[in-house]
């Protein structure tokens, strides 16, 4: 008896939609037919396509389906697909508390809770709603728990992009530039930037990502961002200058950074963080100065460092100690000789100019090896005779 009532309710809910949206009569007839024939897989695919129609981006017409048609098929379909369908319905719930409660119930449902992707998709949507209505602290533990579970999954799934989009938004609201930078790059790594984002979205992401790279605590590697195609969206715009700032940081070019001050000083967040920015580019300048030295002769004098970084001689030792403590370089300081010996530089993604410099060094090594080979050939008889 209960099953008959449920079937009637499911068909009635479809009839209501059919009357209101006659343009989708064929789609709704297919849903009815699949339901009557108990073709659950075909019904699920058709229903997912149906709930994504643009007319349902607003209004409340889909909400009755969750207690009728969807209730009838929820144990017969793929959990992740079921959640995808339910999320289209959640978008129509005007009461955030109602939506949160529904998502909590959904992710704990017997047919959902054992599917990690379905649970994570529910959690991601739930946090997105909480970010609009509740204090940020309420979402922290949920994000950390979900991220641990997501990172345990092999490969990249459709859930990854939505989670990282949500988490990057959370860190942006929190004002954590470094974590926003990290998760935005992860989010973009899940997309085809040229097709999945509009030009305006690409521009906004590129600009905010650039700001976060410059201001992010512990972000000293700009090469990955500079090689990312999303930066192309800044070309020939009012923010094109920020690419030059990124290149200045990446190469530790303090003169170029100062020359661009009329541009970056117009951005409130950058202007307020000028001291912090100078500290970062000074460290990057030190790394670049050491990088340009031959690997077997990375000895820098205090005077050389002071000239390159544009600081007072008395500030050199503190700068080097800071670089050592951040593990940007490894080496030692000779206070008596006023020199710094660098034995290791933190690996970075190199830009084209730096790669060109590396290419020149490799050519130099090759020539040195060839010269040594010729010497060995010329002196071979003497060496054999001596032996």
Coordinates of C-alpha atoms in Angstrom, one line a residue:
X1 CA 0.0 0.0 0.0
X2 CA 2.8 2.4 0.9
X3 CA 4.6 1.6 -2.3
X4 CA 1.4 2.5 -4.4
X5 CA 1.1 5.8 -2.5
X6 CA 4.7 6.6 -3.2
X7 CA 4.4 5.7 -6.9
X8 CA 1.3 8.0 -7.2
X9 CA 3.2 10.8 -5.4
X10 CA 6.1 10.4 -7.8
X11 CA 3.9 10.5 -10.9
X12 CA 1.9 13.4 -9.5
X13 CA 5.0 15.4 -8.9
X14 CA 6.1 14.8 -12.5
X15 CA 2.6 15.8 -13.8
X16 CA 2.8 19.1 -11.9
X17 CA 6.2 19.8 -13.6
X18 CA 4.8 18.8 -17.0
X19 CA 1.9 21.2 -16.7
X20 CA 4.2 24.1 -15.6
X21 CA 7.0 23.3 -18.1
X22 CA 5.3 22.1 -21.3
X23 CA 8.5 22.6 -23.3
X24 CA 10.0 19.6 -21.4
X25 CA 7.0 17.3 -22.0
X26 CA 9.2 14.7 -23.8
X27 CA 11.8 14.7 -21.0
X28 CA 9.1 14.3 -18.3
X29 CA 7.4 11.5 -20.3
X30 CA 10.7 9.7 -20.4
X31 CA 11.0 10.0 -16.7
X32 CA 7.6 8.6 -16.2
X33 CA 8.3 5.7 -18.6
X34 CA 11.6 4.8 -17.0
X35 CA 9.9 4.9 -13.6
X36 CA 7.0 2.7 -14.6
X37 CA 9.4 0.2 -16.2
X38 CA 11.8 0.3 -13.2
X39 CA 14.7 1.2 -15.4
X40 CA 16.5 2.9 -12.5
X41 CA 19.8 3.6 -14.3
X42 CA 18.2 5.3 -17.3
X43 CA 15.8 7.1 -14.9
X44 CA 18.8 8.4 -12.9
X45 CA 20.7 9.8 -15.9
X46 CA 17.5 11.4 -17.3
X47 CA 16.7 12.9 -14.0
X48 CA 20.2 14.4 -13.6
X49 CA 19.9 16.0 -17.0
X50 CA 16.5 17.3 -16.2
X51 CA 17.2 19.0 -12.9
X52 CA 20.1 20.9 -14.5
X53 CA 17.8 22.7 -16.9
X54 CA 18.3 26.5 -16.6
X55 CA 14.7 27.1 -15.6
X56 CA 15.5 25.3 -12.3
X57 CA 18.4 27.6 -11.3
X58 CA 15.8 29.4 -9.2
X59 CA 12.4 28.8 -7.8
X60 CA 11.2 25.9 -5.7
X61 CA 9.6 23.5 -8.2
X62 CA 12.2 20.7 -7.7
X63 CA 11.8 20.5 -3.9
X64 CA 8.8 18.1 -4.0
X65 CA 10.9 15.6 -5.9
X66 CA 13.1 14.8 -2.9
X67 CA 10.2 13.3 -1.0
X68 CA 8.6 11.6 -4.0
X69 CA 10.5 10.4 -7.0
X70 CA 14.0 10.6 -5.5
X71 CA 12.8 8.8 -2.3
X72 CA 11.6 6.0 -4.6
X73 CA 15.0 5.6 -6.3
X74 CA 17.5 6.6 -3.6
X75 CA 18.6 3.1 -2.7
X76 CA 18.7 1.9 -6.3
X77 CA 21.2 4.4 -7.8
X78 CA 24.8 5.4 -7.6
X79 CA 25.3 7.4 -4.4
X80 CA 27.5 10.1 -6.1
X81 CA 24.9 10.6 -8.9
X82 CA 22.2 10.8 -6.3
X83 CA 24.0 13.5 -4.4
X84 CA 24.5 15.5 -7.6
X85 CA 20.8 15.4 -8.2
X86 CA 20.0 16.4 -4.6
X87 CA 22.4 19.4 -4.8
X88 CA 20.3 20.9 -7.6
X89 CA 17.3 20.7 -5.3
X90 CA 19.3 22.1 -2.3
X91 CA 20.0 25.2 -4.5
X92 CA 16.2 25.9 -4.4
X93 CA 16.0 25.9 -0.6
X94 CA 15.8 29.5 0.6
X95 CA 16.4 28.6 4.2
X96 CA 20.1 27.9 4.9
X97 CA 19.3 26.0 8.1
X98 CA 16.9 23.7 6.2
X99 CA 19.5 23.1 3.5
X100 CA 22.2 22.3 6.1
X101 CA 20.0 19.9 8.0
X102 CA 19.0 18.2 4.8
X103 CA 22.7 17.8 3.7
X104 CA 23.6 16.4 7.2
X105 CA 20.8 13.8 6.9
X106 CA 21.9 13.0 3.3
X107 CA 25.5 12.4 4.0
X108 CA 24.6 10.1 7.0
X109 CA 22.0 8.1 5.0
X110 CA 22.7 4.4 4.9
X111 CA 23.2 4.4 1.1
X112 CA 25.5 7.5 1.1
X113 CA 27.7 7.3 4.1
X114 CA 29.9 4.5 2.8
X115 CA 30.7 6.3 -0.5
X116 CA 33.5 8.7 0.3
X117 CA 33.1 10.9 -2.8
X118 CA 29.3 11.3 -2.2
X119 CA 30.0 12.2 1.5
X120 CA 32.7 14.7 0.5
X121 CA 30.4 16.3 -2.1
X122 CA 27.7 16.8 0.6
X123 CA 30.3 18.2 3.0
X124 CA 31.7 20.6 0.4
X125 CA 28.2 22.0 -0.3
X126 CA 27.4 22.1 3.4
X127 CA 30.5 24.2 4.1
X128 CA 29.7 26.5 1.2
X129 CA 26.3 27.3 2.8
X130 CA 27.9 27.7 6.3
X131 CA 30.4 30.2 4.9
X132 CA 27.5 32.4 3.9
X133 CA 25.6 32.2 7.2
X134 CA 27.9 31.2 10.1
X135 CA 31.3 32.2 11.6
X136 CA 34.3 31.0 9.7
X137 CA 35.6 29.1 12.7
X138 CA 32.6 26.7 12.5
X139 CA 33.9 25.4 9.1
X140 CA 37.6 24.9 10.0
X141 CA 37.4 21.4 11.4
X142 CA 35.0 20.3 8.6
X143 CA 37.5 21.5 5.9
X144 CA 40.5 19.9 7.6
X145 CA 38.7 16.5 8.0
X146 CA 37.4 16.6 4.4
X147 CA 40.8 17.5 3.0
X148 CA 42.5 14.6 4.8
X149 CA 39.9 12.2 3.3
X150 CA 40.2 13.8 -0.2
X151 CA 44.0 13.6 -0.3
X152 CA 43.8 9.8 0.5
X153 CA 41.9 9.3 -2.9
X154 CA 44.0 8.4 -5.9
X155 CA 43.7 10.6 -9.0
X156 CA 41.5 13.6 -9.6
X157 CA 37.7 13.4 -9.4
X158 CA 34.9 16.0 -10.1
X159 CA 34.7 16.4 -6.3
X160 CA 38.3 17.7 -6.1
X161 CA 37.6 20.9 -8.1
X162 CA 34.6 21.8 -6.0
X163 CA 36.3 21.1 -2.7
X164 CA 39.3 23.3 -3.6
X165 CA 37.1 26.0 -5.0
X166 CA 35.3 26.0 -1.6
X167 CA 38.4 25.8 0.5
X168 CA 40.2 28.6 -1.5
X169 CA 37.1 30.8 -0.8
X170 CA 37.3 29.9 2.9
X171 CA 41.0 31.0 3.0
X172 CA 40.3 34.1 1.1
X173 CA 37.6 35.1 3.6
X174 CA 40.0 34.1 6.4
X175 CA 42.7 36.3 4.9
X176 CA 45.2 33.5 4.7
X177 CA 47.1 34.3 1.5
X178 CA 49.4 31.3 1.6
X179 CA 46.7 28.7 1.9
X180 CA 44.5 30.6 -0.6
X181 CA 47.4 30.5 -3.0
X182 CA 47.9 26.7 -2.5
X183 CA 44.3 25.7 -2.8
X184 CA 43.5 28.0 -5.7
X185 CA 46.4 26.4 -7.7
X186 CA 45.0 23.0 -6.8
X187 CA 41.5 24.1 -7.9
X188 CA 42.9 25.4 -11.3
X189 CA 44.8 22.2 -11.7
X190 CA 41.4 20.3 -11.8
X191 CA 40.1 22.5 -14.6
X192 CA 40.6 23.3 -18.2
X193 CA 41.0 27.0 -17.5
X194 CA 40.2 28.2 -21.0
X195 CA 36.8 26.4 -21.2
X196 CA 35.7 26.0 -17.6
X197 CA 36.1 29.7 -16.6
X198 CA 34.9 32.9 -18.3
X199 CA 37.3 35.6 -19.2
X200 CA 36.1 37.6 -16.2
X201 CA 36.6 34.7 -13.8
X202 CA 40.1 34.0 -15.2
X203 CA 41.0 37.6 -14.7
X204 CA 39.7 37.8 -11.2
X205 CA 41.4 34.5 -10.2
X206 CA 44.7 35.5 -11.8
X207 CA 44.8 38.9 -10.0
X208 CA 43.8 37.5 -6.6
X209 CA 46.2 34.6 -7.0
X210 CA 49.0 37.0 -7.8
X211 CA 48.3 39.1 -4.7
X212 CA 48.2 36.0 -2.5
X213 CA 51.6 34.8 -4.0
X214 CA 53.2 38.1 -3.2
X215 CA 51.7 38.4 0.3
X216 CA 51.6 34.7 1.3
X217 CA 53.7 33.7 4.2
X218 CA 56.3 31.1 3.1
X219 CA 55.6 31.5 -0.6
X220 CA 59.0 31.9 -2.3
X221 CA 58.4 29.9 -5.4
X222 CA 56.7 31.9 -8.1
X223 CA 57.7 29.8 -11.1
X224 CA 54.6 27.6 -11.1
X225 CA 52.3 30.6 -11.2
X226 CA 54.3 32.4 -13.8
X227 CA 54.1 29.3 -16.1
X228 CA 50.3 29.0 -15.6
X229 CA 48.1 30.0 -18.5
X230 CA 45.7 31.8 -16.3
X231 CA 48.1 34.8 -16.1
X232 CA 47.5 35.3 -19.8
X233 CA 44.1 36.8 -18.8
X234 CA 45.9 39.8 -17.3
X235 CA 47.5 40.8 -20.6
X236 CA 46.4 44.1 -22.0
X237 CA 44.3 44.9 -18.9
X238 CA 44.6 47.4 -16.1
X239 CA 46.3 44.8 -14.0
X240 CA 48.9 43.6 -16.5
X241 CA 51.6 45.2 -14.4
X242 CA 51.2 42.6 -11.7
X243 CA 52.9 40.0 -13.9
X244 CA 56.0 42.2 -14.0
X245 CA 55.9 42.4 -10.2
X246 CA 55.7 38.6 -10.0
X247 CA 58.7 38.3 -12.4
X248 CA 60.6 40.8 -10.2
X249 CA 60.0 38.7 -7.1
X250 CA 60.8 35.4 -8.9
X251 CA 64.2 36.8 -10.0
X252 CA 64.8 38.9 -6.9
X253 CA 65.0 42.0 -9.0
X254 CA 64.6 44.8 -6.4
X255 CA 65.3 47.6 -9.0
X256 CA 62.3 46.4 -11.1
X257 CA 60.2 46.1 -8.0
X258 CA 60.9 49.7 -7.0
X259 CA 60.2 50.9 -10.6
X260 CA 56.8 49.3 -10.4
X261 CA 55.9 51.0 -7.1
X262 CA 53.5 53.5 -8.8
X263 CA 51.4 50.6 -9.8
X264 CA 51.4 48.2 -6.8
X265 CA 51.2 51.0 -4.3
X266 CA 47.7 51.7 -5.6
X267 CA 46.5 48.4 -4.2
X268 CA 45.6 48.8 -0.6
X269 CA 46.7 45.4 0.6
X270 CA 50.1 45.7 -1.2
X271 CA 50.8 49.2 0.0
X272 CA 50.0 48.2 3.6
X273 CA 52.5 45.3 3.3
X274 CA 55.4 47.1 1.8
X275 CA 57.9 46.2 4.5
X276 CA 56.8 42.6 4.4
X277 CA 57.2 42.6 0.6
X278 CA 60.7 44.1 0.8
X279 CA 61.7 41.4 3.3
X280 CA 60.5 38.7 0.9
X281 CA 62.1 40.1 -2.3
X282 CA 65.4 40.6 -0.3
X283 CA 65.4 36.9 0.5
X284 CA 64.7 36.1 -3.1
X285 CA 67.4 38.4 -4.3
X286 CA 69.9 36.6 -2.0
X287 CA 68.8 33.2 -3.4
X288 CA 69.1 34.5 -7.0
X289 CA 72.6 36.0 -6.3
X290 CA 73.8 32.7 -4.9
X291 CA 72.1 30.8 -7.8
X292 CA 74.0 32.7 -10.4
X293 CA 77.3 31.7 -8.8
X294 CA 79.1 28.6 -10.0
X295 CA 78.0 25.6 -8.0
X296 CA 81.6 25.0 -6.9
X297 CA 82.2 28.6 -5.8
X298 CA 79.2 30.0 -4.0
X299 CA 81.1 32.4 -1.7
X300 CA 79.4 35.8 -1.3
X301 CA 81.0 38.7 0.5
X302 CA 78.9 40.9 2.8
X303 CA 79.6 43.8 0.5
X304 CA 78.4 41.9 -2.5
X305 CA 75.2 40.9 -0.8
X306 CA 74.6 44.5 0.5
X307 CA 75.0 45.9 -3.0
X308 CA 72.7 43.3 -4.6
X309 CA 70.0 43.5 -2.0
X310 CA 70.3 47.2 -1.4
X311 CA 70.6 47.0 2.3
X312 CA 73.1 48.3 4.9
X313 CA 76.2 46.2 5.6
X314 CA 75.1 45.7 9.2
X315 CA 71.8 44.1 7.9
X316 CA 73.5 41.4 5.8
X317 CA 74.1 38.8 8.6
X318 CA 70.5 39.1 9.8
X319 CA 69.2 38.6 6.2
X320 CA 71.3 35.5 5.7
X321 CA 70.3 34.1 9.1
X322 CA 66.7 34.6 8.1
X323 CA 67.2 32.7 4.8
X324 CA 68.9 29.9 6.7
X325 CA 66.1 29.6 9.3
X326 CA 63.5 29.4 6.5
X327 CA 65.5 26.7 4.8
X328 CA 65.7 28.8 1.7
X329 CA 69.5 28.2 1.6
X330 CA 72.0 26.1 3.5
X331 CA 75.5 27.2 4.2
X332 CA 77.6 29.1 6.8
X333 CA 78.6 32.6 7.8
X334 CA 82.2 33.6 8.3
X335 CA 82.0 36.7 10.5
X336 CA 85.8 37.3 10.5
X337 CA 86.1 37.2 6.7
X338 CA 82.7 38.8 6.2
X339 CA 81.7 36.1 3.7
X340 CA 78.8 33.6 3.3
X341 CA 79.3 30.2 1.8
X342 CA 76.2 28.7 0.2
X343 CA 76.1 24.9 -0.2
X344 CA 72.4 24.5 -1.2
X345 CA 69.5 26.6 -2.6
X346 CA 65.9 25.6 -2.2
X347 CA 64.7 24.1 -5.6
X348 CA 62.3 26.4 -7.5
X349 CA 60.4 26.3 -10.7
X350 CA 62.5 28.5 -13.0
X351 CA 61.3 31.0 -15.5
X352 CA 62.6 31.2 -19.1
X353 CA 65.3 33.7 -18.2
X354 CA 66.6 31.5 -15.4
X355 CA 66.4 28.4 -17.6
X356 CA 68.5 30.3 -20.2
X357 CA 71.1 31.0 -17.6
X358 CA 71.1 27.3 -16.6
X359 CA 71.5 26.3 -20.3
X360 CA 74.5 28.6 -20.5
X361 CA 76.0 26.8 -17.5
X362 CA 75.4 23.4 -18.9
X363 CA 77.2 24.5 -22.1
X364 CA 80.1 25.7 -20.0
X365 CA 80.3 22.4 -18.2
X366 CA 80.2 20.6 -21.5
X367 CA 83.1 22.6 -22.9
X368 CA 85.1 22.1 -19.7
X369 CA 84.6 18.3 -20.0
X370 CA 85.6 18.4 -23.6
X371 CA 88.7 20.4 -22.8
X372 CA 89.6 17.9 -20.1
X373 CA 89.0 15.0 -22.5
X374 CA 91.5 16.6 -25.0
X375 CA 94.0 17.1 -22.3
X376 CA 93.7 13.4 -21.3
X377 CA 94.2 12.4 -24.9
X378 CA 97.3 14.6 -25.3
X379 CA 98.8 13.5 -22.0
X380 CA 97.8 9.8 -22.3
X381 CA 101.2 8.5 -23.3
X382 CA 102.9 10.5 -20.6
X383 CA 100.5 9.2 -18.0
X384 CA 100.9 5.6 -19.1
X385 CA 104.7 5.9 -19.2
X386 CA 104.7 7.4 -15.7
X387 CA 102.4 4.6 -14.4

